[in-house]
PDB file of C-alpha atoms in Angstrom:
ATOM      1  CA  MET A  20     192.134  98.300-126.777  1.00  0.00           C
ATOM      2  CA  ALA A  21     190.895  97.422-123.237  1.00  0.00           C
ATOM      3  CA  LEU A  22     187.333  97.674-122.460  1.00  0.00           C
ATOM      4  CA  ILE A  23     186.053  99.916-119.622  1.00  0.00           C
ATOM      5  CA  SER A  24     183.230  98.732-117.617  1.00  0.00           C
ATOM      6  CA  ALA A  25     181.556 101.811-115.671  1.00  0.00           C
ATOM      7  CA  VAL A  26     180.178 100.308-112.225  1.00  0.00           C
ATOM      8  CA  ILE A  27     177.385 102.234-110.110  1.00  0.00           C
ATOM      9  CA  ILE A  28     175.536 101.043-106.987  1.00  0.00           C
ATOM     10  CA  THR A  29     172.235 102.937-106.481  1.00  0.00           C
ATOM     11  CA  ARG A  30     169.317 103.064-104.371  1.00  0.00           C
ATOM     12  CA  ASN A  31     166.560 105.714-105.189  1.00  0.00           C
ATOM     13  CA  GLU A  32     168.720 107.880-107.270  1.00  0.00           C
ATOM     14  CA  ALA A  33     166.429 109.084-109.801  1.00  0.00           C
ATOM     15  CA  ALA A  34     167.429 112.724-109.216  1.00  0.00           C
ATOM     16  CA  ASN A  35     171.068 111.950-109.915  1.00  0.00           C
ATOM     17  CA  ILE A  36     171.597 109.047-112.097  1.00  0.00           C
ATOM     18  CA  SER A  37     170.799 110.595-115.564  1.00  0.00           C
ATOM     19  CA  ARG A  38     173.649 113.226-115.132  1.00  0.00           C
ATOM     20  CA  CYS A  39     175.960 110.474-113.976  1.00  0.00           C
ATOM     21  CA  LEU A  40     175.032 108.453-117.080  1.00  0.00           C
ATOM     22  CA  ARG A  41     175.514 111.210-119.504  1.00  0.00           C
ATOM     23  CA  SER A  42     178.926 111.905-118.231  1.00  0.00           C
ATOM     24  CA  LEU A  43     179.982 108.266-119.165  1.00  0.00           C
ATOM     25  CA  GLU A  44     178.926 108.579-122.798  1.00  0.00           C
ATOM     26  CA  GLY A  45     181.614 107.695-125.165  1.00  0.00           C
ATOM     27  CA  ILE A  46     183.890 106.605-122.007  1.00  0.00           C
ATOM     28  CA  ALA A  47     182.295 103.234-121.026  1.00  0.00           C
ATOM     29  CA  ASP A  48     182.085 100.345-123.213  1.00  0.00           C
ATOM     30  CA  GLU A  49     179.163  98.922-120.743  1.00  0.00           C
ATOM     31  CA  ILE A  50     177.597 100.557-117.750  1.00  0.00           C
ATOM     32  CA  VAL A  51     176.515  98.266-114.734  1.00  0.00           C
ATOM     33  CA  VAL A  52     174.091  99.617-112.246  1.00  0.00           C
ATOM     34  CA  ALA A  53     173.644  97.457-108.891  1.00  0.00           C
ATOM     35  CA  ASP A  54     170.413  98.487-107.304  1.00  0.00           C
ATOM     36  CA  SER A  55     169.482  97.890-103.884  1.00  0.00           C
ATOM     37  CA  GLY A  56     165.864  98.158-103.815  1.00  0.00           C
ATOM     38  CA  SER A  57     164.799 101.456-105.565  1.00  0.00           C
ATOM     39  CA  THR A  58     161.235 102.375-105.273  1.00  0.00           C
ATOM     40  CA  ASP A  59     161.659 105.597-107.507  1.00  0.00           C
ATOM     41  CA  GLU A  60     162.479 105.612-111.341  1.00  0.00           C
ATOM     42  CA  THR A  61     165.864 104.961-110.926  1.00  0.00           C
ATOM     43  CA  GLU A  62     165.451 101.483-112.570  1.00  0.00           C
ATOM     44  CA  GLN A  63     163.337 103.099-115.664  1.00  0.00           C
ATOM     45  CA  ILE A  64     165.821 105.579-115.985  1.00  0.00           C
ATOM     46  CA  CYS A  65     168.811 103.295-116.329  1.00  0.00           C
ATOM     47  CA  ARG A  66     167.007 100.671-118.664  1.00  0.00           C
ATOM     48  CA  SER A  67     165.887 103.479-121.011  1.00  0.00           C
ATOM     49  CA  GLN A  68     169.586 104.397-121.381  1.00  0.00           C
ATOM     50  CA  GLY A  69     170.719 100.868-122.312  1.00  0.00           C
ATOM     51  CA  VAL A  70     172.336 100.083-118.883  1.00  0.00           C
ATOM     52  CA  HIS A  71     172.692  96.558-117.667  1.00  0.00           C
ATOM     53  CA  PHE A  72     170.750  96.757-114.647  1.00  0.00           C
ATOM     54  CA  PHE A  73     170.939  94.253-111.515  1.00  0.00           C
ATOM     55  CA  GLY A  74     168.735  94.003-108.350  1.00  0.00           C
ATOM     56  CA  VAL A  75     171.251  93.045-105.624  1.00  0.00           C
ATOM     57  CA  GLU A  76     170.802  92.593-101.799  1.00  0.00           C
ATOM     58  CA  TRP A  77     172.508  95.342 -99.850  1.00  0.00           C
ATOM     59  CA  GLN A  78     175.506  94.102 -97.957  1.00  0.00           C
ATOM     60  CA  GLY A  79     177.083  97.382 -96.863  1.00  0.00           C
ATOM     61  CA  TYR A  80     178.999  99.731 -99.216  1.00  0.00           C
ATOM     62  CA  SER A  81     182.189  97.754 -99.677  1.00  0.00           C
ATOM     63  CA  LYS A  82     180.707  94.237-100.405  1.00  0.00           C
ATOM     64  CA  THR A  83     177.904  95.629-102.576  1.00  0.00           C
ATOM     65  CA  LYS A  84     180.600  97.521-104.723  1.00  0.00           C
ATOM     66  CA  ASN A  85     182.728  94.410-104.956  1.00  0.00           C
ATOM     67  CA  MET A  86     179.662  92.331-105.978  1.00  0.00           C
ATOM     68  CA  ALA A  87     178.776  94.876-108.530  1.00  0.00           C
ATOM     69  CA  ASN A  88     182.293  94.874-110.006  1.00  0.00           C
ATOM     70  CA  ASN A  89     181.885  91.118-110.504  1.00  0.00           C
ATOM     71  CA  LEU A  90     178.908  91.595-112.679  1.00  0.00           C
ATOM     72  CA  ALA A  91     181.056  93.667-115.131  1.00  0.00           C
ATOM     73  CA  LYS A  92     182.668  92.212-118.273  1.00  0.00           C
ATOM     74  CA  GLY A  93     185.445  94.811-119.188  1.00  0.00           C
ATOM     75  CA  ASP A  94     189.109  94.742-118.617  1.00  0.00           C
ATOM     76  CA  PHE A  95     188.870  97.874-116.452  1.00  0.00           C
ATOM     77  CA  ILE A  96     186.407  99.164-113.636  1.00  0.00           C
ATOM     78  CA  LEU A  97     185.389 102.975-113.807  1.00  0.00           C
ATOM     79  CA  SER A  98     183.739 103.215-110.449  1.00  0.00           C
ATOM     80  CA  LEU A  99     181.353 106.078-109.761  1.00  0.00           C
ATOM     81  CA  ASP A 100     178.660 106.884-107.121  1.00  0.00           C
ATOM     82  CA  ALA A 101     175.061 107.746-108.681  1.00  0.00           C
ATOM     83  CA  ASP A 102     175.624 111.329-107.442  1.00  0.00           C
ATOM     84  CA  GLU A 103     179.021 111.874-109.170  1.00  0.00           C
ATOM     85  CA  ALA A 104     179.770 112.847-112.669  1.00  0.00           C
ATOM     86  CA  LEU A 105     183.046 113.179-114.830  1.00  0.00           C
ATOM     87  CA  SER A 106     183.853 116.832-115.823  1.00  0.00           C
ATOM     88  CA  GLU A 107     184.569 117.465-119.337  1.00  0.00           C
ATOM     89  CA  PRO A 108     188.359 118.044-118.706  1.00  0.00           C
ATOM     90  CA  LEU A 109     188.365 114.453-116.916  1.00  0.00           C
ATOM     91  CA  ARG A 110     186.498 112.794-119.978  1.00  0.00           C
ATOM     92  CA  LYS A 111     188.955 114.113-122.311  1.00  0.00           C
ATOM     93  CA  ALA A 112     191.919 112.776-120.156  1.00  0.00           C
ATOM     94  CA  ILE A 113     190.378 109.313-120.041  1.00  0.00           C
ATOM     95  CA  LEU A 114     189.801 109.261-123.469  1.00  0.00           C
ATOM     96  CA  ARG A 115     193.480 110.209-124.214  1.00  0.00           C
ATOM     97  CA  GLN A 116     194.664 107.639-121.969  1.00  0.00           C
ATOM     98  CA  LYS A 117     192.210 104.854-123.026  1.00  0.00           C
ATOM     99  CA  PRO A 118     194.145 103.062-125.657  1.00  0.00           C
ATOM    100  CA  TYR A 119     197.200 102.849-123.236  1.00  0.00           C
ATOM    101  CA  LEU A 120     195.478 101.806-120.086  1.00  0.00           C
ATOM    102  CA  SER A 121     198.013 100.412-117.503  1.00  0.00           C
ATOM    103  CA  GLY A 122     197.909 100.236-113.738  1.00  0.00           C
ATOM    104  CA  ALA A 123     195.115 102.224-112.028  1.00  0.00           C
ATOM    105  CA  TYR A 124     194.070 105.965-112.263  1.00  0.00           C
ATOM    106  CA  SER A 125     193.249 108.537-109.649  1.00  0.00           C
ATOM    107  CA  PHE A 126     190.977 111.706-110.361  1.00  0.00           C
ATOM    108  CA  ASN A 127     190.552 114.770-107.925  1.00  0.00           C
ATOM    109  CA  ARG A 128     186.963 115.118-106.718  1.00  0.00           C
ATOM    110  CA  LEU A 129     185.288 118.345-106.246  1.00  0.00           C
ATOM    111  CA  THR A 130     182.246 117.950-103.944  1.00  0.00           C
ATOM    112  CA  TRP A 131     179.374 120.424-104.379  1.00  0.00           C
ATOM    113  CA  PHE A 132     177.159 121.899-101.265  1.00  0.00           C
ATOM    114  CA  ALA A 133     174.025 122.847-102.598  1.00  0.00           C
ATOM    115  CA  HIS A 134     175.044 125.005-105.575  1.00  0.00           C
ATOM    116  CA  HIS A 135     178.663 125.938-104.494  1.00  0.00           C
ATOM    117  CA  PRO A 136     181.671 123.770-105.235  1.00  0.00           C
ATOM    118  CA  VAL A 137     183.855 123.555-102.213  1.00  0.00           C
ATOM    119  CA  ARG A 138     187.593 124.048-102.933  1.00  0.00           C
ATOM    120  CA  PHE A 139     188.658 124.126 -99.265  1.00  0.00           C
ATOM    121  CA  CYS A 140     187.787 122.684 -95.934  1.00  0.00           C
ATOM    122  CA  GLY A 141     189.983 119.843 -96.583  1.00  0.00           C
ATOM    123  CA  TRP A 142     187.491 118.699 -99.255  1.00  0.00           C
ATOM    124  CA  TYR A 143     189.718 119.290-102.237  1.00  0.00           C
ATOM    125  CA  PRO A 144     191.398 117.792-104.012  1.00  0.00           C
ATOM    126  CA  ASP A 145     190.242 114.768-102.592  1.00  0.00           C
ATOM    127  CA  ARG A 146     192.271 112.569-104.776  1.00  0.00           C
ATOM    128  CA  LYS A 147     190.416 108.958-105.323  1.00  0.00           C
ATOM    129  CA  ILE A 148     191.441 105.928-107.466  1.00  0.00           C
ATOM    130  CA  ARG A 149     188.395 105.305-109.745  1.00  0.00           C
ATOM    131  CA  LEU A 150     189.828 103.444-112.878  1.00  0.00           C
ATOM    132  CA  PHE A 151     191.398 100.086-112.205  1.00  0.00           C
ATOM    133  CA  PRO A 152     191.905  96.634-113.844  1.00  0.00           C
ATOM    134  CA  LYS A 153     189.273  94.372-112.661  1.00  0.00           C
ATOM    135  CA  ASN A 154     190.149  91.859-109.922  1.00  0.00           C
ATOM    136  CA  GLN A 155     193.056  93.722-108.979  1.00  0.00           C
ATOM    137  CA  ALA A 156     191.570  96.208-106.584  1.00  0.00           C
ATOM    138  CA  PHE A 157     188.876  95.723-103.834  1.00  0.00           C
ATOM    139  CA  TRP A 158     186.875  97.892-101.743  1.00  0.00           C
ATOM    140  CA  GLU A 159     187.420  97.581 -97.966  1.00  0.00           C
ATOM    141  CA  GLY A 160     185.736  98.852 -94.719  1.00  0.00           C
ATOM    142  CA  ASP A 161     182.484  98.943 -92.836  1.00  0.00           C
ATOM    143  CA  PHE A 162     179.844 101.318 -91.173  1.00  0.00           C
ATOM    144  CA  VAL A 163     180.999 104.446 -92.881  1.00  0.00           C
ATOM    145  CA  HIS A 164     183.579 104.901 -95.385  1.00  0.00           C
ATOM    146  CA  GLU A 165     184.602 102.243 -98.130  1.00  0.00           C
ATOM    147  CA  THR A 166     188.246 102.430 -99.378  1.00  0.00           C
ATOM    148  CA  LEU A 167     189.633 100.968-102.460  1.00  0.00           C
ATOM    149  CA  THR A 168     192.802  98.950-102.193  1.00  0.00           C
ATOM    150  CA  PRO A 169     194.666  98.297-105.320  1.00  0.00           C
ATOM    151  CA  HIS A 170     197.123  95.443-105.543  1.00  0.00           C
ATOM    152  CA  PRO A 171     200.632  96.655-104.498  1.00  0.00           C
ATOM    153  CA  SER A 172     202.006  95.897-107.850  1.00  0.00           C
ATOM    154  CA  LEU A 173     199.827  98.494-109.728  1.00  0.00           C
ATOM    155  CA  THR A 174     201.276 101.838-110.738  1.00  0.00           C
ATOM    156  CA  ILE A 175     198.928 104.683-109.945  1.00  0.00           C
ATOM    157  CA  THR A 176     198.583 107.390-112.312  1.00  0.00           C
ATOM    158  CA  HIS A 177     196.963 110.729-111.964  1.00  0.00           C
ATOM    159  CA  LEU A 178     194.781 112.140-114.546  1.00  0.00           C
ATOM    160  CA  THR A 179     193.802 115.931-114.971  1.00  0.00           C
ATOM    161  CA  GLY A 180     190.233 116.993-114.366  1.00  0.00           C
ATOM    162  CA  ASP A 181     187.664 116.627-111.698  1.00  0.00           C
ATOM    163  CA  ILE A 182     184.931 113.944-110.382  1.00  0.00           C
ATOM    164  CA  LEU A 183     181.872 116.326-109.751  1.00  0.00           C
ATOM    165  CA  HIS A 184     180.402 115.183-106.611  1.00  0.00           C
ATOM    166  CA  TYR A 185     176.856 116.518-106.281  1.00  0.00           C
ATOM    167  CA  SER A 186     176.634 115.040-102.690  1.00  0.00           C
ATOM    168  CA  PHE A 187     174.727 117.833-100.708  1.00  0.00           C
ATOM    169  CA  SER A 188     171.374 119.393-102.335  1.00  0.00           C
ATOM    170  CA  SER A 189     171.062 121.723 -99.250  1.00  0.00           C
ATOM    171  CA  THR A 190     171.938 122.594 -95.889  1.00  0.00           C
ATOM    172  CA  GLU A 191     169.438 120.489 -94.349  1.00  0.00           C
ATOM    173  CA  ASP A 192     170.625 117.486 -96.716  1.00  0.00           C
ATOM    174  CA  PHE A 193     174.306 118.026 -95.219  1.00  0.00           C
ATOM    175  CA  ILE A 194     172.971 118.123 -91.600  1.00  0.00           C
ATOM    176  CA  SER A 195     170.839 114.918 -91.995  1.00  0.00           C
ATOM    177  CA  ARG A 196     173.766 113.250 -93.785  1.00  0.00           C
ATOM    178  CA  MET A 197     176.151 114.245 -90.848  1.00  0.00           C
ATOM    179  CA  ASP A 198     173.577 113.062 -88.218  1.00  0.00           C
ATOM    180  CA  TYR A 199     173.570 109.718 -90.263  1.00  0.00           C
ATOM    181  CA  TYR A 200     177.156 109.281 -90.388  1.00  0.00           C
ATOM    182  CA  ALA A 201     177.603 110.136 -86.717  1.00  0.00           C
ATOM    183  CA  ARG A 202     175.269 107.264 -85.919  1.00  0.00           C
ATOM    184  CA  LEU A 203     177.216 105.078 -87.849  1.00  0.00           C
ATOM    185  CA  ALA A 204     180.589 106.206 -86.556  1.00  0.00           C
ATOM    186  CA  ALA A 205     179.004 105.813 -83.142  1.00  0.00           C
ATOM    187  CA  GLN A 206     177.911 102.311 -83.758  1.00  0.00           C
ATOM    188  CA  LYS A 207     181.534 101.379 -85.169  1.00  0.00           C
ATOM    189  CA  LEU A 208     183.184 102.857 -82.042  1.00  0.00           C
ATOM    190  CA  HIS A 209     180.948 101.219 -79.838  1.00  0.00           C
ATOM    191  CA  SER A 210     181.341  97.703 -81.569  1.00  0.00           C
ATOM    192  CA  GLU A 211     185.297  98.460 -80.862  1.00  0.00           C
ATOM    193  CA  GLY A 212     184.772  98.919 -77.204  1.00  0.00           C
ATOM    194  CA  LYS A 213     185.819 102.280 -77.330  1.00  0.00           C
ATOM    195  CA  ASN A 214     184.350 104.971 -74.792  1.00  0.00           C
ATOM    196  CA  ALA A 215     183.191 108.640 -75.086  1.00  0.00           C
ATOM    197  CA  THR A 216     185.807 110.348 -72.778  1.00  0.00           C
ATOM    198  CA  TRP A 217     185.038 114.037 -71.656  1.00  0.00           C
ATOM    199  CA  TYR A 218     187.850 115.250 -74.323  1.00  0.00           C
ATOM    200  CA  ARG A 219     186.164 113.432 -76.958  1.00  0.00           C
ATOM    201  CA  ARG A 220     182.772 114.861 -76.278  1.00  0.00           C
ATOM    202  CA  PHE A 221     183.767 118.590 -75.856  1.00  0.00           C
ATOM    203  CA  VAL A 222     187.083 119.391 -76.859  1.00  0.00           C
ATOM    204  CA  SER A 223     187.351 117.297 -80.001  1.00  0.00           C
ATOM    205  CA  PRO A 224     184.303 119.157 -81.635  1.00  0.00           C
ATOM    206  CA  VAL A 225     185.816 122.494 -81.126  1.00  0.00           C
ATOM    207  CA  PHE A 226     189.325 121.309 -82.458  1.00  0.00           C
ATOM    208  CA  LYS A 227     187.159 119.808 -85.428  1.00  0.00           C
ATOM    209  CA  PHE A 228     185.620 123.593 -86.241  1.00  0.00           C
ATOM    210  CA  LEU A 229     188.931 125.232 -85.849  1.00  0.00           C
ATOM    211  CA  VAL A 230     190.884 122.666 -88.067  1.00  0.00           C
ATOM    212  CA  ILE A 231     188.153 122.869 -91.038  1.00  0.00           C
ATOM    213  CA  TYR A 232     187.669 126.815 -90.821  1.00  0.00           C
ATOM    214  CA  PHE A 233     190.977 128.136 -90.238  1.00  0.00           C
ATOM    215  CA  ILE A 234     193.709 125.477 -90.739  1.00  0.00           C
ATOM    216  CA  ARG A 235     192.065 123.935 -93.770  1.00  0.00           C
ATOM    217  CA  LEU A 236     190.961 127.381 -95.091  1.00  0.00           C
ATOM    218  CA  GLY A 237     187.281 126.865 -94.710  1.00  0.00           C
ATOM    219  CA  ILE A 238     187.005 130.416 -94.365  1.00  0.00           C
ATOM    220  CA  LEU A 239     187.839 130.739 -97.901  1.00  0.00           C
ATOM    221  CA  ASP A 240     184.594 129.189 -98.970  1.00  0.00           C
ATOM    222  CA  GLY A 241     182.734 131.953 -97.443  1.00  0.00           C
ATOM    223  CA  LYS A 242     179.407 131.130 -95.974  1.00  0.00           C
ATOM    224  CA  THR A 243     179.463 127.509 -97.271  1.00  0.00           C
ATOM    225  CA  GLY A 244     182.816 127.020 -95.371  1.00  0.00           C
ATOM    226  CA  TRP A 245     181.178 128.330 -91.872  1.00  0.00           C
ATOM    227  CA  GLN A 246     178.432 125.984 -92.530  1.00  0.00           C
ATOM    228  CA  ILE A 247     180.698 122.946 -92.976  1.00  0.00           C
ATOM    229  CA  ALA A 248     183.058 123.745 -90.296  1.00  0.00           C
ATOM    230  CA  TRP A 249     179.871 124.490 -87.681  1.00  0.00           C
ATOM    231  CA  TYR A 250     177.985 121.228 -88.658  1.00  0.00           C
ATOM    232  CA  SER A 251     180.809 118.875 -88.994  1.00  0.00           C
ATOM    233  CA  ALA A 252     181.792 119.949 -85.426  1.00  0.00           C
ATOM    234  CA  LYS A 253     178.086 119.314 -84.063  1.00  0.00           C
ATOM    235  CA  ALA A 254     178.267 115.747 -85.769  1.00  0.00           C
ATOM    236  CA  HIS A 255     181.677 115.226 -83.916  1.00  0.00           C
ATOM    237  CA  PHE A 256     179.774 116.103 -80.682  1.00  0.00           C
ATOM    238  CA  HIS A 257     176.936 113.522 -81.478  1.00  0.00           C
ATOM    239  CA  ARG A 258     179.203 110.897 -82.536  1.00  0.00           C
ATOM    240  CA  TYR A 259     180.657 110.529 -78.832  1.00  0.00           C
TER     241      TYR A 259
END
């Protein structure tokens, strides 16, 4: 049977890491946490639960995740963020598949906004490849979003169940995060020599709101859908 190494990168994730680690019980043969300078209780929590804990230099999301994967000893990598956890249906699906692991595996991801799961707004099912053979998939991308690129020869199998993504603890947290990502996106656009035209500054945010709230049915998420559409549009404006 192939061994699974769960790999997580952290920095000040004491509020989330225990939930993530609990969801991996019985699934992962080892858990590797690559930490970039936590000053809270992240390290103590991890070590108390038998995690292989490494202090690493932050090199951006993609390079740091690839570095963390290289620290793992398992045949397969199960990659999670500290604010994520496996749902019980997904745990069962992975356990059923574990004796027969082959290729890579994708899961749906369900993101929570404060205490509300977001099933529309274009946020779900948000399919992600997160279980893959070591050295046959690599993280790529700079500035904002990292993307896992599997080897073209790998067959991708989708398993039932969700990664539960507890990304935003409050509306204020969402706003702060959107502002942060807007700054990173602006840096990326600037580095590519792109200019902010009047259309991108003023029309693009309106279009962003309409797409999230109406076309992607954010309206069905109620107040949460409105907040996501509104503040995403504002972040789009700030980006340009």
